[in-house]
Amino acid sequence: MQKMTPSYVASALAISLALAFPAHADSAKNAAVVKEAPLRAHLAFLASDVLEGRGTGQRGADLTVAYLETQALALGLKPGNGDSYRQSVQIAGVKAQPAESTLKLEAGGQALPISFGKDWVFAPGDATASHSFNADLVFVGYGITAPDEQWNDYKDMDLKGKILVMMVNDPQPTAAQPNRFNGKGLTYYGRWTYKFEEAKRQGAAGVLLIHTTPTASYGWSVIQNSWSGVERFQLASGTLGTQLQGWMTDDTARALFKAAGQDIDALRAAAEGKDFKPVPLAAKLSGEMKAAVRKVEQFNVAAVVPGTDSKLKDEVVIYSAHWDHLGKQGDTGDTIFNGAVDNASGSAALLAMAQEAVRAPAKRSQMFLWVAAEEQGLLGSAAYASAPLWPLAKTAANLNLDSLNFVGATRDIGTQGSERTELGKLAETAAKAMGMHIAEAEPDLAGGYFRSDHFNFAKNGVPAFSIESGREYVKDPAGSKAKAAAYDKRYHQVSDEYDASWDLSGMVQTAQYTLNLGRLIANGAKLPEWKAGDAFAKPRNAK
């Protein structure tokens, strides 16, 4: 673990502040060149134990916001919300209390011998502290209603008050329909967030998702760390979720279906066809669910470099990264989820980029936006999109950074999602100017386009995508690929910690590329648009 002594912290702060005001004079040669030293200093501090994992609603969150706004002020960035760098995000915090709950799954007249965390997890989706259940379970396949795919897993069945059991991901492609639901790539219909939303629209009392590592794209430990013994959050206003939201392991689902007299594999196979109909299970959820509920105020941090053109300065390019991670959890051992890669890296990169943008502004304005509560369901960016600090109709693009390259420089750069818009050509131009090329597109198996903060901009008509590391490493390609792949075991674990030995050339490269692309957009003749026919091709929200 990277331990941060008071003297080390003071040094890191001093270095980062000093680097905000470089001693050498500005020139065309060094304008807008992202430096490694400030990026590393910010990364080391943001990922340190001092900020306690930057958990939503925790002390570390307050410290992080204070650090970001102080750095923005030191860099000479203008406040993005009137005279403040902060945008309030009102959140409801919910923590399941399984020890005080009496929930049980019953099938064949018997309660399943399962335990919270190990076999299943649950929490209220409507920010209500107590619920009583005596509800029948219904298997609804993938739980999708998709008119564009002529697909309806609900077949107009009345599911009010039911507990819906469903699979994550999308119906898989077939030989006859290789491109249905985007082929092997995940669509928004496959995301667990969509499934909770659709269950609410169906009037269900709750949802239990069946977890498998292939369909979720991550192991059960990720679910445990996000649901067991921790506070979960939702926006405090707007449409609330179902009474119960939860997951169960594949083993738990198999035991449940067997006890209910059903063959889970046969039902899964049936759910791959559009003629599938909901299947009532001879099972029910009963008992009391208890939770601790509180209201929490978090903050997005927004800072602006004004544009230089008298007309174009009213339009803006937004660079974003989420500052939060999972915070402190547990009582023994290493309790801090430092989130060095996810996403101290993106937050630090924005600070290093902003330092250069101030010295070399563009025609359009540029906003640096650190959003809250991404790990809780993209809540900070959702709050921004619903109450934007800059009219979305005048927002040229959103370029998002999440989990940057800590391995080393690459010959390519990931811009998946840019091809949906006119940003795709600009992305190629920016890469070529840096001697790189765009990484070969791969099927979006994990639904990455729908899992990062840019998605809330895209849903509102703003061309948006996340910039990711390439895969063609300059140094030791095989060893570098292995090092990058090994991160999967640290994802959302306490082991995602800063390492002073990291080669940050790739991280600097990604930050530089993002700033260069943003400047191309900011200096362009017109606002980029979506390609005709894309699912998000609609006018920018006029807010």
XYZ file of C-alpha atoms in Angstrom:
543
model
C 0.000 0.000 0.000
C 1.202 3.521 -0.794
C 1.286 5.091 2.665
C 0.894 8.853 2.846
C 2.640 10.395 5.833
C 1.823 14.012 6.754
C 5.147 15.170 5.305
C 4.564 13.219 2.087
C 1.064 14.698 1.745
C 2.383 18.200 2.347
C 5.058 17.657 -0.275
C 2.569 16.352 -2.815
C 0.313 19.331 -2.248
C 3.195 21.753 -2.498
C 4.448 20.166 -5.714
C 1.039 20.173 -7.356
C 0.405 23.782 -6.394
C 3.840 24.895 -7.549
C 3.368 23.139 -10.864
C 0.200 25.118 -11.424
C 2.466 28.110 -12.045
C 5.465 26.967 -14.125
C 8.497 29.211 -13.941
C 9.261 29.237 -17.660
C 7.516 31.597 -20.037
C 4.721 30.372 -22.280
C 5.453 29.829 -25.957
C 3.919 28.115 -28.943
C 6.389 25.293 -28.432
C 5.258 24.377 -24.920
C 1.630 25.552 -25.030
C -0.965 22.917 -24.122
C 1.594 20.172 -23.498
C 0.415 17.908 -20.663
C 3.184 17.312 -18.099
C 3.752 14.078 -16.219
C 4.901 15.671 -12.944
C 1.603 17.399 -12.046
C -0.417 14.412 -13.256
C 1.611 12.063 -11.053
C 1.394 14.379 -8.040
C -2.391 14.662 -8.334
C -2.735 10.919 -8.894
C -0.637 10.056 -5.835
C -2.678 12.326 -3.595
C -6.134 11.454 -4.968
C -5.368 7.736 -4.576
C -3.850 8.069 -1.101
C -5.293 6.790 2.151
C -5.745 10.428 3.184
C -8.836 10.656 0.943
C -10.145 7.333 2.281
C -11.216 5.959 -1.079
C -13.330 9.005 -2.025
C -16.534 7.222 -1.012
C -19.903 8.810 -1.720
C -21.336 10.296 1.449
C -18.105 9.740 3.377
C -15.490 12.105 4.812
C -13.154 11.307 1.933
C -15.697 12.697 -0.528
C -15.692 16.079 1.206
C -11.897 16.166 1.214
C -11.774 15.272 -2.477
C -14.168 18.018 -3.525
C -12.206 20.544 -1.450
C -8.979 19.426 -3.133
C -10.412 19.664 -6.646
C -11.906 23.115 -6.212
C -8.738 24.404 -4.541
C -6.647 23.111 -7.433
C -9.042 24.652 -9.963
C -8.710 28.006 -8.228
C -4.912 27.737 -8.093
C -4.794 26.937 -11.816
C -6.789 30.041 -12.676
C -9.900 28.215 -13.869
C -13.184 30.108 -13.656
C -16.002 28.710 -11.494
C -18.483 26.739 -13.584
C -21.559 27.509 -11.490
C -21.792 31.269 -11.043
C -19.196 32.129 -8.420
C -18.877 28.520 -7.244
C -17.038 25.462 -8.543
C -19.645 23.205 -6.934
C -22.902 21.848 -8.282
C -25.111 20.237 -5.669
C -26.160 16.617 -6.260
C -28.949 15.547 -3.919
C -28.712 11.834 -3.221
C -30.564 9.299 -1.100
C -28.221 6.904 0.701
C -29.550 3.401 1.372
C -27.816 0.667 3.367
C -29.392 -2.758 3.581
C -29.717 -4.205 7.077
C -29.814 -7.967 6.477
C -29.412 -8.805 10.163
C -32.650 -6.958 10.905
C -34.436 -8.280 7.826
C -36.380 -11.512 7.634
C -36.505 -11.868 3.858
C -36.506 -15.386 2.478
C -36.988 -17.110 -0.841
C -39.442 -19.982 -0.623
C -40.052 -22.743 -3.134
C -41.673 -26.151 -2.741
C -42.841 -25.126 0.711
C -39.294 -24.648 1.957
C -37.092 -21.588 2.476
C -33.818 -21.729 0.573
C -30.769 -21.953 2.908
C -29.086 -18.820 1.541
C -27.227 -15.957 3.180
C -26.908 -12.287 2.335
C -23.686 -11.463 0.523
C -22.636 -15.022 -0.174
C -25.720 -16.088 -2.118
C -27.774 -12.984 -2.774
C -27.980 -9.260 -2.078
C -30.887 -6.845 -1.875
C -31.765 -3.247 -1.048
C -34.749 -0.946 -1.498
C -34.842 0.883 -4.807
C -37.213 3.565 -3.569
C -35.255 4.970 -0.600
C -37.786 3.559 1.883
C -36.525 2.101 5.151
C -39.008 -0.770 5.575
C -40.954 -3.059 3.263
C -43.050 -6.199 3.785
C -43.276 -8.824 1.068
C -45.430 -11.802 0.287
C -44.950 -11.709 -3.463
C -44.888 -14.342 -6.186
C -41.807 -14.736 -8.374
C -41.994 -14.609 -12.171
C -39.165 -15.388 -14.572
C -39.178 -12.787 -17.370
C -36.176 -13.883 -19.401
C -34.012 -10.865 -20.191
C -36.678 -8.449 -18.947
C -36.547 -6.405 -22.163
C -39.128 -4.393 -24.059
C -37.439 -3.202 -27.277
C -39.772 -1.994 -30.052
C -36.779 -1.408 -32.341
C -35.986 -5.140 -32.065
C -39.654 -6.238 -32.091
C -38.994 -7.771 -28.691
C -41.207 -7.955 -25.616
C -40.362 -10.297 -22.764
C -43.464 -9.196 -20.850
C -46.130 -9.930 -23.500
C -48.514 -7.525 -21.747
C -48.774 -9.775 -18.672
C -49.911 -7.984 -15.523
C -46.852 -8.079 -13.263
C -47.927 -5.524 -10.698
C -46.697 -6.473 -7.247
C -44.581 -9.382 -8.528
C -40.890 -10.067 -7.975
C -39.262 -10.389 -11.398
C -36.374 -12.794 -11.838
C -34.326 -12.021 -14.939
C -31.042 -12.500 -16.726
C -28.553 -9.730 -17.387
C -27.146 -8.957 -20.849
C -29.038 -9.222 -24.182
C -30.506 -12.015 -26.277
C -27.571 -13.547 -28.113
C -27.044 -13.352 -31.890
C -28.057 -16.324 -34.020
C -27.000 -17.607 -37.434
C -30.243 -16.220 -38.848
C -29.931 -12.916 -36.959
C -26.222 -12.255 -36.350
C -26.785 -8.570 -35.645
C -29.795 -8.646 -33.367
C -29.210 -6.571 -30.246
C -25.910 -5.397 -31.747
C -24.584 -8.922 -32.229
C -22.004 -9.815 -29.622
C -21.895 -6.236 -28.351
C -24.016 -5.246 -25.363
C -26.815 -2.722 -25.827
C -28.406 -0.574 -23.152
C -31.173 -3.185 -22.895
C -28.591 -5.548 -21.437
C -27.495 -3.246 -18.633
C -28.763 -3.942 -15.126
C -29.761 -0.285 -14.814
C -32.170 -0.636 -17.739
C -33.659 -3.817 -16.260
C -34.427 -2.087 -12.967
C -35.993 0.825 -14.872
C -38.174 -1.454 -17.017
C -39.338 -3.453 -13.997
C -40.546 -0.207 -12.466
C -42.448 0.635 -15.644
C -44.073 -2.803 -15.471
C -45.309 -2.097 -11.939
C -43.250 -4.860 -10.328
C -42.554 -4.859 -6.607
C -38.975 -5.937 -7.112
C -36.234 -7.438 -9.254
C -33.698 -10.195 -8.667
C -31.006 -10.394 -11.348
C -29.221 -13.683 -11.978
C -25.468 -13.173 -11.946
C -22.974 -15.063 -14.056
C -19.499 -13.769 -14.759
C -19.835 -14.058 -18.571
C -23.150 -12.196 -18.737
C -22.247 -9.497 -16.203
C -18.610 -9.229 -17.417
C -17.373 -9.253 -13.795
C -17.300 -11.681 -10.904
C -19.635 -11.997 -7.924
C -17.054 -10.196 -5.762
C -17.877 -6.966 -7.607
C -21.534 -7.378 -6.625
C -20.556 -8.170 -3.036
C -18.362 -5.079 -2.724
C -21.070 -2.856 -4.182
C -24.045 -4.270 -2.214
C -22.854 -5.971 0.980
C -22.465 -3.870 4.091
C -22.152 -0.649 2.121
C -24.369 2.288 1.437
C -25.903 2.500 -2.028
C -27.193 5.671 -3.556
C -29.787 7.013 -5.932
C -30.809 10.521 -6.912
C -33.196 11.862 -4.285
C -35.614 13.307 -6.829
C -37.180 11.981 -10.006
C -38.546 8.512 -10.690
C -37.736 6.120 -7.869
C -37.096 2.419 -8.379
C -38.998 -0.690 -7.336
C -39.368 -1.569 -3.664
C -36.673 -4.250 -3.916
C -33.626 -4.484 -6.146
C -31.117 -7.287 -5.904
C -28.945 -10.005 -7.378
C -28.538 -13.734 -6.798
C -25.691 -16.055 -7.719
C -26.142 -18.600 -10.477
C -26.001 -21.388 -7.881
C -28.792 -19.717 -5.903
C -30.904 -19.342 -9.036
C -30.378 -22.996 -9.931
C -31.450 -24.100 -6.467
C -34.490 -21.817 -6.594
C -35.677 -22.996 -10.003
C -35.127 -26.669 -9.128
C -37.132 -26.309 -5.915
C -39.848 -24.576 -7.953
C -39.980 -27.516 -10.346
C -38.371 -25.705 -13.262
C -35.354 -26.405 -15.473
C -33.374 -23.161 -15.476
C -31.340 -24.120 -18.531
C -34.487 -24.876 -20.535
C -36.002 -21.553 -19.512
C -32.826 -19.708 -20.426
C -32.885 -21.333 -23.850
C -36.542 -20.368 -24.309
C -35.724 -16.769 -23.368
C -33.468 -16.522 -26.434
C -36.555 -16.438 -28.659
C -38.848 -13.457 -29.184
C -41.905 -15.674 -28.602
C -40.865 -16.198 -24.969
C -43.558 -15.456 -22.399
C -43.138 -14.802 -18.656
C -43.105 -17.971 -16.568
C -44.662 -17.811 -13.065
C -42.518 -19.743 -10.584
C -43.905 -21.820 -7.740
C -41.904 -19.607 -5.436
C -42.258 -16.411 -3.514
C -40.397 -13.753 -1.575
C -41.656 -13.169 1.933
C -40.692 -11.302 5.066
C -39.472 -7.865 6.079
C -36.682 -5.899 4.411
C -35.027 -3.242 6.543
C -32.615 -0.538 5.500
C -31.061 2.626 6.874
C -31.941 5.612 4.692
C -30.492 9.116 4.721
C -30.269 12.135 2.414
C -26.781 13.126 1.270
C -25.520 16.181 -0.574
C -22.577 15.543 -2.871
C -21.028 17.846 -5.434
C -19.922 17.889 -9.015
C -16.937 20.208 -9.486
C -17.041 22.351 -12.630
C -14.318 24.745 -13.796
C -14.083 26.672 -17.060
C -11.456 28.055 -19.392
C -13.338 30.803 -21.313
C -13.100 30.766 -25.100
C -11.285 33.457 -27.039
C -13.772 33.912 -29.902
C -16.420 36.543 -29.275
C -19.189 34.287 -30.627
C -17.913 30.747 -30.195
C -17.044 31.286 -26.526
C -20.762 30.790 -25.785
C -20.317 27.148 -26.769
C -18.371 24.626 -24.727
C -16.424 21.374 -24.887
C -16.729 19.366 -21.666
C -13.994 17.063 -20.388
C -15.268 14.831 -17.581
C -14.054 12.252 -15.082
C -15.661 10.865 -11.940
C -13.870 11.652 -8.686
C -15.578 9.054 -6.486
C -14.712 5.463 -5.690
C -15.935 2.949 -3.078
C -14.515 4.637 0.024
C -13.977 2.822 3.322
C -15.662 -0.535 3.902
C -15.335 -3.058 6.701
C -13.707 -2.957 10.120
C -10.563 -5.058 9.805
C -7.575 -5.295 7.487
C -7.261 -2.912 4.581
C -10.591 -1.094 4.577
C -9.802 1.576 1.979
C -10.739 1.149 -1.672
C -8.258 3.691 -3.013
C -9.407 3.563 -6.635
C -6.071 4.642 -8.099
C -6.829 3.588 -11.664
C -10.599 3.853 -11.195
C -10.699 6.821 -11.225
C -8.022 8.904 -9.523
C -6.271 8.549 -12.883
C -8.979 10.357 -14.858
C -9.442 13.019 -12.199
C -5.701 13.691 -12.050
C -5.503 13.823 -15.847
C -8.189 16.508 -15.981
C -6.197 18.667 -13.571
C -3.032 18.253 -15.655
C -4.984 19.043 -18.828
C -6.648 22.078 -17.274
C -3.254 23.479 -16.304
C -2.322 23.579 -19.985
C -5.725 24.700 -21.269
C -5.486 27.831 -19.111
C -2.177 28.709 -20.746
C -3.471 28.081 -24.276
C -7.244 28.654 -24.503
C -9.304 27.755 -27.570
C -12.029 29.581 -29.488
C -14.821 27.793 -27.675
C -14.916 27.553 -23.925
C -13.698 24.385 -22.229
C -15.208 22.947 -19.056
C -13.422 20.523 -16.758
C -16.094 18.562 -14.929
C -15.418 16.159 -12.069
C -18.677 14.298 -11.397
C -19.845 12.613 -8.222
C -21.276 9.159 -7.529
C -20.417 7.429 -10.805
C -19.892 4.186 -8.923
C -23.465 4.455 -7.666
C -25.006 4.517 -11.140
C -23.662 7.595 -12.969
C -25.581 9.832 -10.572
C -23.399 12.944 -10.784
C -23.478 13.096 -14.569
C -27.217 12.346 -14.530
C -27.725 15.283 -12.178
C -25.643 17.503 -14.444
C -27.565 16.459 -17.563
C -30.885 17.198 -15.859
C -29.720 20.643 -14.688
C -26.740 21.561 -16.926
C -24.505 24.458 -15.984
C -24.047 25.178 -19.692
C -26.932 24.784 -22.163
C -26.744 21.345 -23.736
C -27.807 22.919 -27.027
C -24.490 24.797 -26.930
C -22.389 21.889 -25.689
C -20.204 20.750 -28.560
C -19.125 17.419 -27.090
C -18.304 15.493 -23.953
C -14.981 13.638 -23.769
C -14.859 11.368 -20.733
C -11.878 9.786 -18.969
C -12.294 6.721 -16.763
C -9.524 4.305 -15.701
C -6.495 5.473 -17.651
C -3.468 3.634 -18.961
C -0.934 3.030 -16.162
C 1.185 0.564 -18.176
C 2.984 2.552 -20.879
C 2.685 4.411 -24.171
C 0.816 2.814 -27.065
C 0.715 3.235 -30.813
C -3.079 3.302 -30.811
C -5.841 4.960 -28.802
C -9.338 3.736 -27.938
C -12.231 5.900 -29.140
C -15.078 3.386 -29.311
C -18.345 5.274 -29.600
C -16.841 8.189 -31.529
C -17.888 6.485 -34.765
C -21.508 7.202 -33.853
C -20.887 10.894 -34.542
C -18.794 13.320 -36.570
C -16.289 13.084 -33.731
C -15.015 9.889 -35.342
C -13.159 11.737 -38.113
C -11.771 14.290 -35.683
C -10.610 11.443 -33.443
C -8.651 9.993 -36.377
C -7.133 13.392 -37.161
C -6.005 13.907 -33.560
C -4.464 10.426 -33.430
C -2.579 10.859 -36.704
C -1.130 14.176 -35.521
C 0.376 12.331 -32.534
C 1.736 9.474 -34.649
C -0.967 7.086 -33.450
C -3.964 5.386 -34.975
C -7.415 4.489 -33.683
C -7.551 1.090 -31.967
C -9.378 -1.580 -33.874
C -12.971 -1.750 -32.728
C -13.997 -4.799 -30.722
C -17.489 -6.017 -29.810
C -18.618 -4.083 -26.746
C -19.247 -7.220 -24.709
C -19.410 -5.424 -21.363
C -21.571 -2.542 -22.567
C -18.832 -0.035 -21.831
C -20.575 2.682 -23.815
C -23.488 2.602 -21.370
C -21.403 2.343 -18.182
C -19.510 5.648 -18.131
C -20.554 9.213 -17.482
C -20.536 10.262 -21.134
C -23.706 8.181 -21.564
C -25.855 10.741 -19.737
C -24.705 13.374 -22.237
C -25.361 11.044 -25.176
C -28.905 10.352 -23.956
C -29.521 14.097 -24.162
C -28.203 14.520 -27.688
C -24.631 15.655 -26.968
C -21.965 13.769 -28.998
C -20.030 11.947 -26.301
C -17.728 9.004 -25.663
C -14.939 7.851 -23.360
C -11.306 7.791 -24.461
C -9.451 4.622 -23.534
C -5.995 3.146 -23.747
C -4.853 1.403 -26.859
C -3.500 -2.145 -26.903
C -0.350 -1.824 -29.044
C 2.244 -1.076 -26.380
C 5.504 0.518 -27.505
C 7.673 -1.208 -24.882
C 7.566 -4.941 -24.127
C 4.199 -5.577 -25.842
C 3.641 -9.019 -24.339
C 4.645 -8.016 -20.809
C 2.636 -4.785 -21.011
C -0.493 -6.609 -22.143
C -0.114 -9.039 -19.257
C 0.290 -6.154 -16.818
C -2.827 -4.455 -18.164
C -4.825 -7.711 -18.018
C -3.750 -8.300 -14.419
C -5.671 -5.175 -13.416
C -8.923 -7.122 -13.782
C -8.169 -8.762 -10.427
C -7.737 -5.339 -8.791
C -10.875 -3.781 -10.270
C -13.094 -2.564 -7.413
C -10.774 -4.171 -4.877
C -8.660 -2.624 -2.102
C -5.615 -3.505 -4.209
C -6.357 -0.773 -6.767
C -3.615 1.415 -5.263
C -1.104 3.889 -6.655
C 2.354 2.522 -7.403
C 5.187 5.039 -7.669
C 6.965 2.731 -10.127
C 4.208 3.051 -12.725
C 5.245 4.219 -16.181
C 2.810 7.076 -16.721
C 3.822 7.792 -20.304
C 0.610 6.134 -21.484
C -1.501 8.116 -19.059
C 0.086 11.376 -20.176
C -0.400 10.285 -23.783
C -4.121 9.676 -23.217
C -4.538 13.022 -21.442
C -2.666 14.813 -24.221
C -4.745 13.118 -26.900
C -7.978 14.050 -25.117
C -6.923 17.681 -24.801
C -5.798 17.789 -28.444
C -9.097 16.331 -29.633
C -11.023 18.730 -27.410
C -9.107 21.652 -28.888
C -9.906 20.472 -32.438
C -13.583 20.500 -31.473
C -13.260 23.817 -29.637
C -11.622 25.472 -32.647
C -13.863 23.835 -35.263
C -16.191 25.702 -37.573
C -19.378 24.029 -36.278
C -20.750 21.775 -33.584
C -20.294 18.059 -34.348
C -23.445 16.024 -34.900
C -24.618 12.434 -34.595
C -24.682 10.251 -37.676
C -28.111 9.818 -39.178
C -29.857 6.704 -37.939
C -27.865 6.318 -34.730
C -29.947 5.473 -31.676
C -28.927 8.768 -30.042
C -29.288 10.924 -33.166
C -31.623 13.594 -31.857
C -31.376 17.337 -31.235
C -29.339 18.357 -28.228
C -31.538 18.986 -25.229
C -32.309 22.700 -25.108
C -31.742 22.956 -21.335
